[in-house]
Short mmCIF file of C-alpha atoms in Angstrom, two decimals:
data_model
loop_
_atom_site.label_atom_id
_atom_site.label_comp_id
_atom_site.label_asym_id
_atom_site.label_seq_id
_atom_site.Cartn_x
_atom_site.Cartn_y
_atom_site.Cartn_z
CA MET G 298 44.48 -127.99 139.48
CA LEU G 299 45.02 -124.61 138.13
CA LYS G 300 47.41 -124.60 135.24
CA LEU G 301 48.57 -121.82 132.87
CA VAL G 302 50.15 -122.65 129.67
CA ASN G 303 51.81 -119.96 127.65
CA VAL G 304 49.17 -117.30 128.56
CA LYS G 305 49.75 -113.97 126.89
CA THR G 306 47.29 -111.47 127.48
CA PHE G 307 47.09 -107.50 125.66
CA TYR G 308 45.72 -104.37 126.62
CA GLY G 309 44.96 -102.81 123.64
CA ASN G 310 48.52 -102.87 121.59
CA ILE G 311 50.47 -103.12 124.57
CA GLN G 312 51.40 -106.94 125.86
CA ALA G 313 51.57 -107.19 129.69
CA LEU G 314 51.85 -110.81 129.72
CA LYS G 315 54.51 -112.30 127.66
CA GLY G 316 53.77 -116.29 128.18
CA ILE G 317 53.10 -117.35 131.33
CA ASP G 318 53.47 -120.63 132.66
CA LEU G 319 52.31 -121.28 136.29
CA GLU G 320 50.63 -124.47 138.46
CA VAL G 321 48.82 -124.45 141.69
CA SER G 322 48.25 -127.82 143.33
CA GLU G 323 45.14 -128.50 145.14
CA GLY G 324 45.62 -127.06 148.99
CA GLU G 325 48.63 -125.00 148.26
CA ILE G 326 49.34 -121.31 149.38
CA ILE G 327 50.96 -119.98 146.29
CA THR G 328 52.66 -116.45 146.07
CA LEU G 329 53.57 -114.73 142.80
CA ILE G 330 55.98 -111.59 143.45
CA GLY G 331 57.51 -108.93 141.29
CA SER G 332 57.58 -105.66 141.32
CA ASN G 333 54.67 -102.99 140.26
CA GLY G 334 53.82 -103.37 136.50
CA ALA G 335 55.34 -106.86 136.16
CA GLY G 336 51.65 -108.33 135.23
CA LYS G 337 50.68 -109.76 138.58
CA THR G 338 47.06 -108.14 138.52
CA THR G 339 46.71 -108.97 135.18
CA THR G 340 47.66 -112.57 135.71
CA LEU G 341 44.51 -113.39 138.09
CA MET G 342 42.51 -111.05 135.77
CA SER G 343 43.28 -113.35 133.07
CA ILE G 344 42.36 -116.40 134.92
CA SER G 345 38.67 -114.71 136.50
CA GLY G 346 38.22 -113.64 132.95
CA ILE G 347 38.01 -110.14 133.23
CA THR G 348 40.66 -109.50 131.05
CA PRO G 349 40.73 -112.86 128.91
CA PRO G 350 44.18 -114.16 127.37
CA GLY G 351 44.55 -113.20 123.49
CA SER G 352 46.24 -116.81 123.34
CA GLY G 353 47.88 -119.46 125.37
CA GLU G 354 45.56 -122.02 127.85
CA ILE G 355 43.89 -121.56 131.32
CA TYR G 356 43.09 -124.90 132.88
CA PHE G 357 40.94 -125.50 136.40
CA MET G 358 40.68 -128.77 137.23
CA GLY G 359 41.49 -130.07 133.79
CA GLN G 360 38.99 -128.12 132.43
CA PRO G 361 40.04 -125.41 129.79
CA ILE G 362 38.49 -121.97 131.54
CA HIS G 363 40.28 -119.56 129.28
CA HIS G 364 37.48 -118.67 126.55
CA MET G 365 34.60 -119.20 129.33
CA SER G 366 32.74 -115.73 131.09
CA ALA G 367 33.75 -114.35 134.22
CA ASP G 368 30.47 -115.67 135.85
CA LYS G 369 30.77 -119.18 134.98
CA ILE G 370 34.35 -119.20 136.25
CA VAL G 371 33.20 -118.12 139.58
CA SER G 372 30.30 -120.74 139.32
CA LEU G 373 33.53 -123.49 139.10
CA GLY G 374 34.74 -121.94 141.95
CA ILE G 375 37.25 -119.42 141.38
CA SER G 376 36.56 -116.41 143.40
CA GLN G 377 38.96 -113.40 143.65
CA VAL G 378 39.56 -110.84 146.00
CA PRO G 379 40.87 -108.06 144.07
CA GLU G 380 43.10 -105.22 144.62
CA GLY G 381 41.92 -102.08 146.39
CA ARG G 382 39.08 -104.54 147.65
CA HIS G 383 36.38 -103.11 145.56
CA ILE G 384 33.68 -103.25 148.24
CA PHE G 385 30.09 -102.53 146.99
CA PRO G 386 30.44 -98.92 148.63
CA GLN G 387 26.50 -98.71 148.71
CA LEU G 388 25.61 -101.77 149.96
CA SER G 389 25.65 -102.75 153.37
CA VAL G 390 28.04 -105.77 154.37
CA MET G 391 25.35 -108.25 154.80
CA GLU G 392 24.17 -107.19 151.35
CA ASN G 393 27.82 -107.30 150.35
CA LEU G 394 28.27 -111.12 151.86
CA HIS G 395 24.83 -111.95 149.88
CA MET G 396 26.70 -110.42 146.45
CA GLY G 397 29.07 -113.03 146.98
CA ALA G 398 26.96 -115.57 147.39
CA PHE G 399 25.04 -114.40 144.34
CA LEU G 400 25.48 -117.47 142.06
CA ARG G 401 25.10 -120.24 144.90
CA THR G 402 22.10 -122.22 144.69
CA ASP G 403 21.94 -123.91 148.04
CA LYS G 404 20.27 -120.87 149.59
CA ASN G 405 19.73 -122.26 152.68
CA ARG G 406 23.72 -122.61 154.01
CA ILE G 407 24.51 -118.95 152.84
CA ALA G 408 23.30 -117.78 156.73
CA GLU G 409 25.87 -120.91 157.85
CA ASP G 410 28.58 -119.17 156.17
CA ILE G 411 28.25 -115.65 157.30
CA GLU G 412 28.58 -116.64 160.61
CA TYR G 413 31.47 -118.63 159.86
CA VAL G 414 33.33 -115.57 158.38
CA PHE G 415 31.38 -113.01 161.17
CA GLY G 416 33.73 -115.63 163.40
CA LEU G 417 37.09 -114.93 161.42
CA PHE G 418 36.74 -111.37 161.33
CA PRO G 419 34.01 -110.54 164.35
CA ILE G 420 34.39 -106.91 164.08
CA LEU G 421 32.08 -107.31 160.90
CA THR G 422 29.52 -108.76 163.04
CA GLU G 423 29.38 -104.90 164.70
CA ARG G 424 29.25 -103.71 161.20
CA ARG G 425 26.82 -105.84 159.59
CA HIS G 426 24.46 -102.99 158.64
CA GLN G 427 26.89 -100.39 157.99
CA ALA G 428 27.20 -99.22 154.33
CA GLY G 429 30.44 -101.12 152.73
CA GLY G 430 31.91 -97.37 151.86
CA THR G 431 31.86 -96.22 155.29
CA LEU G 432 34.52 -98.89 156.67
CA SER G 433 38.21 -98.68 157.43
CA GLY G 434 40.50 -99.75 154.77
CA GLY G 435 41.31 -102.80 157.27
CA GLU G 436 37.38 -103.90 157.63
CA GLN G 437 37.10 -103.56 154.10
CA GLN G 438 39.81 -105.65 153.18
CA MET G 439 38.37 -108.06 156.15
CA LEU G 440 34.67 -107.85 153.86
CA ALA G 441 36.25 -108.66 150.86
CA ILE G 442 37.90 -111.73 151.95
CA SER G 443 34.89 -112.69 153.45
CA ARG G 444 32.66 -111.76 150.00
CA ALA G 445 35.10 -113.95 147.92
CA LEU G 446 34.46 -117.00 150.65
CA MET G 447 30.83 -116.49 150.76
CA ALA G 448 30.85 -118.35 147.08
CA ARG G 449 32.52 -121.20 148.46
CA PRO G 450 35.46 -121.22 146.20
CA ARG G 451 38.04 -124.19 145.57
CA LEU G 452 40.39 -121.65 145.03
CA LEU G 453 41.07 -118.04 145.64
CA LEU G 454 42.94 -115.25 144.33
CA LEU G 455 44.03 -112.68 146.50
CA ASP G 456 45.41 -109.64 145.01
CA GLU G 457 47.66 -107.39 147.30
CA PRO G 458 45.16 -108.13 150.20
CA SER G 459 48.13 -106.00 152.86
CA LEU G 460 48.32 -102.74 150.39
CA GLY G 461 47.63 -99.95 152.29
CA LEU G 462 47.11 -101.30 155.56
CA ALA G 463 48.40 -101.24 159.37
CA PRO G 464 50.97 -103.85 160.35
CA LYS G 465 48.92 -104.93 162.93
CA VAL G 466 45.66 -105.62 160.45
CA VAL G 467 48.11 -107.22 157.91
CA HIS G 468 49.46 -109.84 160.37
CA LEU G 469 45.74 -110.20 161.24
CA ILE G 470 44.96 -110.89 157.79
CA PHE G 471 47.45 -113.16 157.06
CA SER G 472 46.57 -115.34 159.71
CA ILE G 473 43.12 -116.05 158.84
CA ILE G 474 44.59 -116.39 155.22
CA LYS G 475 46.47 -119.44 156.36
CA LYS G 476 43.49 -120.27 158.89
CA ILE G 477 41.50 -120.58 155.88
CA ASN G 478 44.06 -122.56 153.88
CA SER G 479 44.33 -125.04 156.54
CA GLU G 480 40.72 -125.30 157.88
CA GLN G 481 38.77 -125.24 154.90
CA LYS G 482 41.17 -126.58 152.69
CA THR G 483 40.90 -123.49 150.21
CA THR G 484 43.92 -123.20 147.91
CA ILE G 485 45.44 -120.00 147.60
CA PHE G 486 46.82 -118.05 145.11
CA LEU G 487 48.34 -114.95 146.35
CA VAL G 488 49.86 -112.05 144.71
CA GLU G 489 52.07 -109.70 146.74
CA GLN G 490 54.67 -106.77 146.93
CA ASN G 491 55.36 -107.37 150.30
CA ALA G 492 57.47 -110.74 149.22
CA ASN G 493 58.85 -111.30 152.83
CA LEU G 494 55.47 -111.62 154.24
CA ALA G 495 54.06 -113.33 151.59
CA LEU G 496 56.91 -116.13 150.82
CA GLN G 497 56.57 -116.68 154.81
CA SER G 498 52.92 -117.98 154.58
CA ALA G 499 53.30 -119.60 151.06
CA HIS G 500 54.47 -123.11 150.01
CA ARG G 501 55.71 -122.38 147.19
CA GLY G 502 56.63 -118.80 144.83
CA TYR G 503 56.99 -117.44 141.52
CA VAL G 504 58.74 -114.27 140.64
CA MET G 505 57.66 -112.08 137.72
CA GLU G 506 59.40 -109.62 135.91
CA ASN G 507 58.13 -107.50 133.12
CA GLY G 508 55.55 -110.23 132.45
CA LYS G 509 57.31 -113.02 132.37
CA ILE G 510 58.26 -115.68 134.99
CA VAL G 511 61.46 -115.26 135.89
CA LEU G 512 62.00 -118.08 138.57
CA GLU G 513 59.92 -120.50 140.83
CA ASP G 514 60.60 -122.33 143.67
CA ASP G 515 60.00 -122.99 147.38
CA ALA G 516 59.12 -120.56 149.09
CA ASP G 517 61.64 -120.94 151.91
CA ARG G 518 64.16 -121.40 149.05
CA LEU G 519 63.11 -118.13 147.42
CA LEU G 520 63.60 -116.77 150.57
CA SER G 521 67.15 -117.18 150.72
CA ASN G 522 67.74 -116.78 146.87
CA GLU G 523 70.74 -114.27 147.08
CA ALA G 524 68.95 -112.63 143.75
CA VAL G 525 65.44 -112.29 145.30
CA LYS G 526 66.82 -111.37 148.54
CA LYS G 527 68.65 -108.40 146.86
CA ALA G 528 65.96 -107.43 144.29
CA TYR G 529 62.35 -107.58 146.80
CA LEU G 530 63.37 -108.41 150.23
CA GLY G 531 65.53 -105.28 150.83
CA LEU G 532 68.31 -107.36 152.13
CA MET P 1367 0.48 -62.56 153.30
CA THR P 1368 -2.87 -62.20 152.38
CA SER P 1369 -5.04 -65.32 151.85
CA ALA P 1370 -5.26 -64.63 148.68
CA ALA P 1371 -1.51 -64.97 148.10
CA ILE P 1372 -1.13 -67.89 150.44
CA GLU P 1373 -3.49 -69.35 148.50
CA VAL P 1374 -2.00 -68.95 145.03
CA PHE P 1375 1.67 -70.05 147.08
CA LEU P 1376 0.20 -73.33 147.87
CA GLN P 1377 -1.55 -74.01 144.34
CA THR P 1378 1.90 -73.65 142.67
CA LEU P 1379 3.29 -75.41 145.13
CA ILE P 1380 1.17 -78.59 144.55
CA ALA P 1381 1.48 -78.53 141.10
CA GLY P 1382 5.12 -78.21 141.04
CA ILE P 1383 4.88 -81.44 143.66
CA LEU P 1384 2.61 -83.31 140.87
CA LEU P 1385 4.92 -82.06 138.16
CA GLY P 1386 7.94 -82.88 140.20
CA GLY P 1387 6.43 -86.80 140.45
CA LEU P 1388 6.46 -87.29 136.73
CA TYR P 1389 9.70 -85.42 136.23
CA ALA P 1390 11.30 -87.94 138.86
CA LEU P 1391 9.86 -91.17 136.53
CA ILE P 1392 11.72 -89.58 133.70
CA GLY P 1393 15.04 -88.80 135.74
CA LEU P 1394 14.82 -92.45 136.98
CA GLY P 1395 14.80 -93.99 133.95
CA MET P 1396 18.20 -92.14 132.56
CA THR P 1397 19.67 -92.08 135.89
CA LEU P 1398 19.68 -96.28 136.19
CA ILE P 1399 21.39 -96.21 132.68
CA MET P 1400 24.03 -93.87 133.49
CA GLY P 1401 24.98 -95.83 136.71
CA VAL P 1402 25.43 -98.82 134.78
CA MET P 1403 26.48 -97.88 131.28
CA LYS P 1404 28.50 -94.76 132.58
CA ILE P 1405 26.66 -93.21 129.59
CA ILE P 1406 23.97 -90.60 129.27
CA ASN P 1407 21.34 -91.95 126.95
CA LEU P 1408 20.32 -88.46 124.87
CA ALA P 1409 17.33 -90.56 123.20
CA HIS P 1410 15.52 -90.63 126.43
CA GLY P 1411 12.75 -88.18 125.33
CA GLU P 1412 12.46 -89.57 122.20
CA LEU P 1413 11.74 -92.74 123.76
CA MET P 1414 9.23 -91.24 126.08
CA MET P 1415 7.76 -89.67 122.69
CA VAL P 1416 7.30 -93.02 121.24
CA GLY P 1417 5.49 -94.48 124.60
CA MET P 1418 2.86 -91.53 123.71
CA TYR P 1419 2.15 -92.15 120.28
CA ILE P 1420 1.55 -95.84 121.71
CA ALA P 1421 -0.94 -94.58 124.04
CA TYR P 1422 -2.20 -91.81 121.79
CA TRP P 1423 -3.09 -94.53 118.98
CA MET P 1424 -4.07 -96.76 121.43
CA PHE P 1425 -6.79 -94.37 122.66
CA VAL P 1426 -8.13 -93.35 119.48
CA LEU P 1427 -7.92 -96.80 117.44
CA PHE P 1428 -9.19 -99.05 120.39
CA ASN P 1429 -10.68 -96.42 122.98
CA ILE P 1430 -8.03 -97.41 125.84
CA ASP P 1431 -7.79 -95.09 128.36
CA PRO P 1432 -3.99 -93.74 128.55
CA TYR P 1433 -3.68 -95.08 131.72
CA LEU P 1434 -4.35 -98.62 130.83
CA SER P 1435 -1.87 -98.21 128.29
CA VAL P 1436 1.15 -98.15 130.55
CA PHE P 1437 0.75 -101.56 130.60
CA ILE P 1438 0.98 -101.91 126.89
CA ALA P 1439 3.52 -98.70 125.98
CA THR P 1440 5.99 -99.98 129.00
CA PRO P 1441 6.72 -103.62 127.78
CA ILE P 1442 7.02 -102.59 124.27
CA LEU P 1443 9.78 -99.99 125.22
CA PHE P 1444 11.62 -102.44 127.28
CA PHE P 1445 12.20 -104.57 124.61
CA LEU P 1446 12.83 -101.70 122.13
CA GLY P 1447 15.47 -100.54 124.86
CA ILE P 1448 16.94 -103.75 124.59
CA ALA P 1449 16.83 -104.37 121.19
CA LEU P 1450 18.50 -100.81 120.71
CA GLN P 1451 21.30 -101.53 123.62
CA LYS P 1452 22.09 -105.32 122.22
CA PHE P 1453 22.40 -104.09 118.03
CA LEU P 1454 23.44 -100.70 118.62
CA ILE P 1455 25.21 -99.78 120.99
CA ASN P 1456 26.69 -102.68 122.10
CA PRO P 1457 28.37 -103.35 118.87
CA VAL P 1458 29.72 -99.94 119.29
CA LEU P 1459 30.88 -100.53 122.81
CA LYS P 1460 32.91 -103.68 121.33
CA VAL P 1461 35.02 -101.62 118.81
CA ASP P 1462 38.44 -100.28 120.79
CA SER P 1463 38.70 -97.24 118.95
CA ILE P 1464 35.95 -96.03 119.74
CA LEU P 1465 35.89 -94.27 122.97
CA PRO P 1466 32.59 -95.08 125.46
CA GLU P 1467 31.82 -91.31 124.98
CA ASN P 1468 30.91 -91.60 121.44
CA GLN P 1469 28.31 -93.99 122.66
CA VAL P 1470 26.71 -91.00 124.10
CA ILE P 1471 26.71 -89.07 120.13
CA LEU P 1472 25.19 -92.93 118.98
CA THR P 1473 22.06 -92.06 121.41
CA VAL P 1474 21.99 -89.07 119.93
CA GLY P 1475 21.39 -90.42 116.41
CA ILE P 1476 19.30 -93.05 117.77
CA GLY P 1477 16.81 -90.19 118.99
CA MET P 1478 16.89 -88.11 115.53
CA VAL P 1479 15.90 -91.48 113.86
CA LEU P 1480 13.04 -91.99 116.45
CA ALA P 1481 11.81 -88.19 115.82
CA ASN P 1482 12.16 -88.35 112.25
CA LEU P 1483 10.34 -91.75 111.90
CA ALA P 1484 7.50 -90.00 113.78
CA THR P 1485 7.55 -86.94 111.99
CA ILE P 1486 6.72 -89.51 108.73
CA PHE P 1487 4.28 -91.18 110.11
CA PHE P 1488 2.45 -89.18 112.31
CA LYS P 1489 2.93 -85.93 110.56
CA SER P 1490 4.23 -83.03 112.39
CA ASP P 1491 0.74 -81.82 114.01
CA TYR P 1492 -0.01 -81.26 117.62
CA ARG P 1493 -2.17 -83.33 119.04
CA SER P 1494 -3.92 -83.98 122.26
CA THR P 1495 -5.92 -86.87 123.81
CA PRO P 1496 -9.79 -85.87 124.60
CA VAL P 1497 -9.99 -87.90 127.57
CA SER P 1498 -13.11 -87.69 129.45
CA TYR P 1499 -11.87 -86.32 132.78
CA ALA P 1500 -9.57 -84.14 131.14
CA THR P 1501 -10.47 -80.65 133.18
CA ASN P 1502 -12.37 -82.72 135.85
CA ALA P 1503 -10.87 -81.59 139.47
CA PHE P 1504 -11.05 -82.19 143.17
CA TYR P 1505 -11.46 -79.21 145.34
CA LEU P 1506 -11.01 -78.60 149.12
CA SER P 1507 -13.81 -76.56 149.53
CA ASP P 1508 -16.09 -79.78 148.16
CA TYR P 1509 -14.15 -81.75 151.70
CA TRP P 1510 -13.95 -78.88 153.91
CA ARG P 1511 -16.75 -76.64 153.78
CA ASP P 1512 -15.39 -73.89 155.96
CA SER P 1513 -11.92 -73.87 154.52
CA PRO P 1514 -10.38 -70.44 154.75
CA ILE P 1515 -8.94 -70.93 151.47
CA GLU P 1516 -9.71 -72.89 148.12
CA LEU P 1517 -7.36 -74.94 146.78
CA SER P 1518 -7.69 -77.79 143.75
CA LEU P 1519 -6.12 -80.77 141.83
CA SER P 1520 -6.75 -81.48 138.75
CA VAL P 1521 -7.95 -85.38 138.13
CA PRO P 1522 -5.68 -86.04 135.42
CA TRP P 1523 -2.41 -84.64 137.21
CA THR P 1524 -3.50 -86.32 140.28
CA VAL P 1525 -3.96 -89.78 138.77
CA SER P 1526 -0.37 -89.16 136.95
CA PHE P 1527 1.19 -88.49 139.86
CA VAL P 1528 0.11 -91.22 141.79
CA LEU P 1529 0.49 -94.02 139.54
CA ALA P 1530 4.11 -92.34 138.80
CA VAL P 1531 4.56 -92.71 142.25
CA ILE P 1532 3.71 -96.37 142.59
CA ILE P 1533 5.71 -97.26 139.59
CA THR P 1534 8.39 -95.49 141.28
CA ILE P 1535 7.66 -97.67 144.57
CA SER P 1536 7.58 -100.90 142.32
CA LEU P 1537 11.11 -99.86 140.88
CA TRP P 1538 12.52 -99.46 144.58
CA PHE P 1539 11.64 -102.72 145.45
CA PHE P 1540 12.83 -104.08 142.18
CA LEU P 1541 16.29 -102.94 142.86
CA ALA P 1542 16.52 -103.43 146.69
CA ARG P 1543 14.99 -107.23 146.80
CA THR P 1544 15.20 -109.23 143.61
CA ASP P 1545 18.50 -110.66 142.64
CA THR P 1546 18.59 -108.89 139.25
CA GLY P 1547 17.94 -105.51 141.13
CA LYS P 1548 20.79 -105.99 143.18
CA SER P 1549 22.67 -107.44 140.26
CA ILE P 1550 21.78 -103.66 138.74
CA ARG P 1551 23.06 -102.01 141.93
CA ALA P 1552 26.06 -104.06 142.21
CA THR P 1553 26.93 -103.43 138.54
CA ALA P 1554 26.26 -99.41 138.95
CA GLN P 1555 28.68 -99.66 142.34
CA ASP P 1556 31.51 -101.19 140.89
CA THR P 1557 31.78 -103.17 137.56
CA ASP P 1558 34.81 -105.36 138.30
CA ALA P 1559 33.44 -106.59 141.12
CA ALA P 1560 30.36 -107.46 140.03
CA LEU P 1561 31.88 -109.27 137.01
CA LEU P 1562 33.90 -111.09 140.24
CA MET P 1563 31.05 -112.66 142.00
CA GLY P 1564 29.28 -113.65 138.73
CA VAL P 1565 26.58 -111.25 137.84
CA ASN P 1566 26.53 -111.21 134.23
CA VAL P 1567 27.54 -107.31 133.62
CA LYS P 1568 26.59 -108.04 130.05
CA LEU P 1569 23.03 -109.20 130.43
CA MET P 1570 22.52 -106.24 133.44
CA ARG P 1571 23.36 -103.52 130.76
CA VAL P 1572 20.77 -104.56 128.48
CA VAL P 1573 18.20 -105.45 131.22
CA THR P 1574 18.73 -101.97 132.50
CA PHE P 1575 18.66 -100.43 129.23
CA GLY P 1576 15.30 -101.95 128.77
CA ILE P 1577 13.95 -101.09 132.55
CA GLY P 1578 14.66 -97.39 131.93
CA SER P 1579 13.15 -97.33 128.60
CA GLY P 1580 10.26 -98.86 129.64
CA LEU P 1581 10.09 -96.19 132.62
CA VAL P 1582 10.39 -93.57 130.43
CA GLY P 1583 7.89 -95.28 128.56
CA ALA P 1584 5.40 -95.22 131.35
CA ALA P 1585 5.82 -91.75 131.93
CA GLY P 1586 4.94 -90.84 128.38
CA CYS P 1587 1.68 -92.59 129.28
CA LEU P 1588 1.10 -90.29 132.33
CA PHE P 1589 1.74 -87.31 130.72
CA LEU P 1590 -0.27 -87.66 127.80
CA PRO P 1591 -3.35 -86.76 129.36
CA ILE P 1592 -2.19 -83.41 130.58
CA TYR P 1593 0.20 -82.94 127.67
CA TYR P 1594 -0.61 -82.33 123.98
CA LEU P 1595 2.04 -84.88 121.86
CA PHE P 1596 4.01 -83.80 118.61
CA PRO P 1597 6.97 -85.63 117.03
CA SER P 1598 10.02 -83.41 118.18
CA LEU P 1599 8.74 -83.01 121.66
CA GLY P 1600 11.13 -85.55 122.60
CA GLY P 1601 14.23 -83.47 123.01
CA GLN P 1602 12.78 -80.86 125.98
CA PHE P 1603 12.30 -83.92 127.55
CA THR P 1604 15.68 -85.46 126.96
CA LEU P 1605 17.09 -81.89 128.36
CA ILE P 1606 14.56 -82.38 131.39
CA ALA P 1607 15.65 -85.66 132.27
CA PHE P 1608 19.27 -84.47 132.03
CA VAL P 1609 18.94 -81.65 134.42
CA ILE P 1610 17.13 -84.12 136.78
CA THR P 1611 19.87 -86.86 136.64
CA ILE P 1612 22.81 -84.00 137.00
CA LEU P 1613 20.45 -82.78 140.07
CA GLY P 1614 20.31 -85.54 141.41
CA GLY P 1615 23.81 -86.70 141.29
CA LEU P 1616 24.69 -89.35 138.43
CA GLY P 1617 23.13 -92.68 139.06
CA SER P 1618 21.35 -92.29 142.17
CA THR P 1619 17.96 -92.98 142.33
CA ILE P 1620 17.19 -91.36 145.34
CA GLY P 1621 18.82 -88.30 144.33
CA ALA P 1622 16.71 -88.62 140.95
CA ILE P 1623 13.38 -88.69 143.19
CA ILE P 1624 14.71 -85.26 145.26
CA GLY P 1625 16.18 -83.70 141.82
CA GLY P 1626 12.60 -84.16 139.73
CA LEU P 1627 10.57 -82.66 142.60
CA ILE P 1628 13.30 -79.88 142.93
CA LEU P 1629 12.70 -79.07 139.25
CA GLY P 1630 8.75 -79.67 138.83
CA VAL P 1631 8.44 -77.37 142.21
CA PHE P 1632 11.32 -74.54 140.75
CA GLU P 1633 9.50 -74.87 136.90
CA SER P 1634 5.79 -74.21 138.71
CA MET P 1635 7.33 -71.57 140.87
CA THR P 1636 8.62 -69.77 138.37
CA ALA P 1637 5.48 -70.28 135.93
CA THR P 1638 3.92 -68.30 138.44
CA TYR P 1639 5.92 -65.63 140.32
CA VAL P 1640 8.05 -64.73 137.16
CA GLY P 1641 5.94 -65.53 133.78
CA MET P 1642 4.64 -68.63 132.29
CA GLY P 1643 7.54 -68.62 129.24
CA TRP P 1644 10.11 -68.47 132.27
CA ALA P 1645 9.73 -71.95 133.40
CA PRO P 1646 12.19 -73.41 130.87
CA VAL P 1647 14.69 -70.57 132.22
CA GLY P 1648 14.34 -71.36 135.35
CA ARG P 1649 14.80 -75.03 134.81
CA PHE P 1650 18.18 -73.78 133.02
CA VAL P 1651 19.24 -71.60 135.86
CA ILE P 1652 18.86 -74.11 138.61
CA PHE P 1653 20.88 -76.55 136.56
CA VAL P 1654 23.69 -74.05 136.28
CA VAL P 1655 23.73 -73.01 140.02
CA CYS P 1656 23.39 -76.89 140.81
CA LEU P 1657 26.40 -77.46 138.23
CA ILE P 1658 28.65 -74.60 140.12
CA PHE P 1659 27.75 -75.07 144.21
CA LEU P 1660 26.61 -78.80 144.11
CA PRO P 1661 28.52 -80.32 141.15
CA GLY P 1662 27.92 -83.74 142.97
CA GLY P 1663 24.14 -83.31 142.97
CA VAL P 1664 21.87 -84.18 145.65
CA ALA P 1665 23.38 -87.59 146.13
CA SER P 1666 26.71 -86.18 147.35
CA LEU P 1667 24.90 -84.39 149.92
CA LEU P 1668 23.50 -87.42 151.20
CA LYS P 1669 26.72 -89.36 150.93
CA ARG P 1670 28.27 -86.55 153.37
CA LYS P 1671 25.78 -86.92 155.60
CA LYS P 1672 26.20 -90.88 156.03
CA LEU P 1673 30.12 -90.63 156.10
CA GLY P 1674 29.94 -87.68 158.58
CA LYS P 1675 28.25 -89.69 161.76
#
């Protein structure tokens, strides 16, 4: 479904991605783990077209997308929940959700999808008219995921959904992510620092270090891999 | 207070509000551009000057009323703004070695070129537009015979103010209700998130610069019947717009409206109670006071109230 071939991305003179190869198949939950500064967020931003790769190729459903603009990529069915949530602070919860459906042409089915995400996160129903900036961190994360779902993505990119949240909320969010994957058949590409949690939820995983993929395997095999245990699971 | 003193106070307040409504329109254009582009457009006043000259020549050559010229100058300025953004500001944005702050310097240059072109073509003469209603006024006593105090409202000031309010309200609806308006607000609030929603941020920057320029062009038409016109008047209005933008809080539309009204009333009060020539001083006193005590502008007060409940 998604394929990255030797992707190299630069910020000015600094090379953040040093040739990434990875593949995501339809229906999978894939996780990309690694420490701070390894290039995980850059990988997602390259896929979304926010920081387009300097060289290399990215294919989505067989179509090259590495030269496409960000809005074109969204319209193909790739939505991202960015790190730090990036809720529109002065727009209400409803307006934020409508922004998520910005490129959709089937406007009459948007209400249906709003009901669906309110079903996933009932707390958002109560907050529907509140400004996004007034929500708690956990609620903002729920809103960010809901907003991304409003585009009806085929591939959902999630960047650090557990960042800065209480364990209980993290638990809820991960159970919803699995639910979205099994109910909606949405393919999920999850970037996480919480490697333990990510590998428990995912089918397969990639390990990233200094802008390179250093390891790739089934998630449960990575969980028992000695090097991964030592470096990322704190065991 | 004697009734005469009350009369002077109310008359000053009214003059201030009328002026403030027009100021708000100038400030709105700048704050919109500021919100989306993250730069202060220091050619703002010069764009207004261009709008005024358009309205002036329409009046002199074709006898078109300046208020009707709003419909001519606004679209022209809209496209001028789009051209400036597309062909001058965007190319500078693309070069990595040029800091975004330097776009501000570019806008200073654009302003200078516009002011000097106007001097070349139209000479540096002061011009005023002899509209027939320039000195007409509404008097309170005409409507309320036994009124204990007498107040007057200048016709052109009132019409300009009302039109400014109508334009402001239309802008409000545009931003709140239309897809383009929502994209502009989303881009101003969080550019990355807007990109991820599929908003064409590049296009929004161009459109916003056009709208900001169009607004200040409309303001120029509204100012023409009540003000004189000369090529270098832009700088003064750029400063006014800048003060309003700071007073209101960078990028905040409500802030710009409130900021414009505060500035208008404050200037009018300074002119009446301190002295005519002191009005610009008052403008900068309030600017400095705002920077010291309320650096986030009116918008930060509004935000605090919303979050504190």
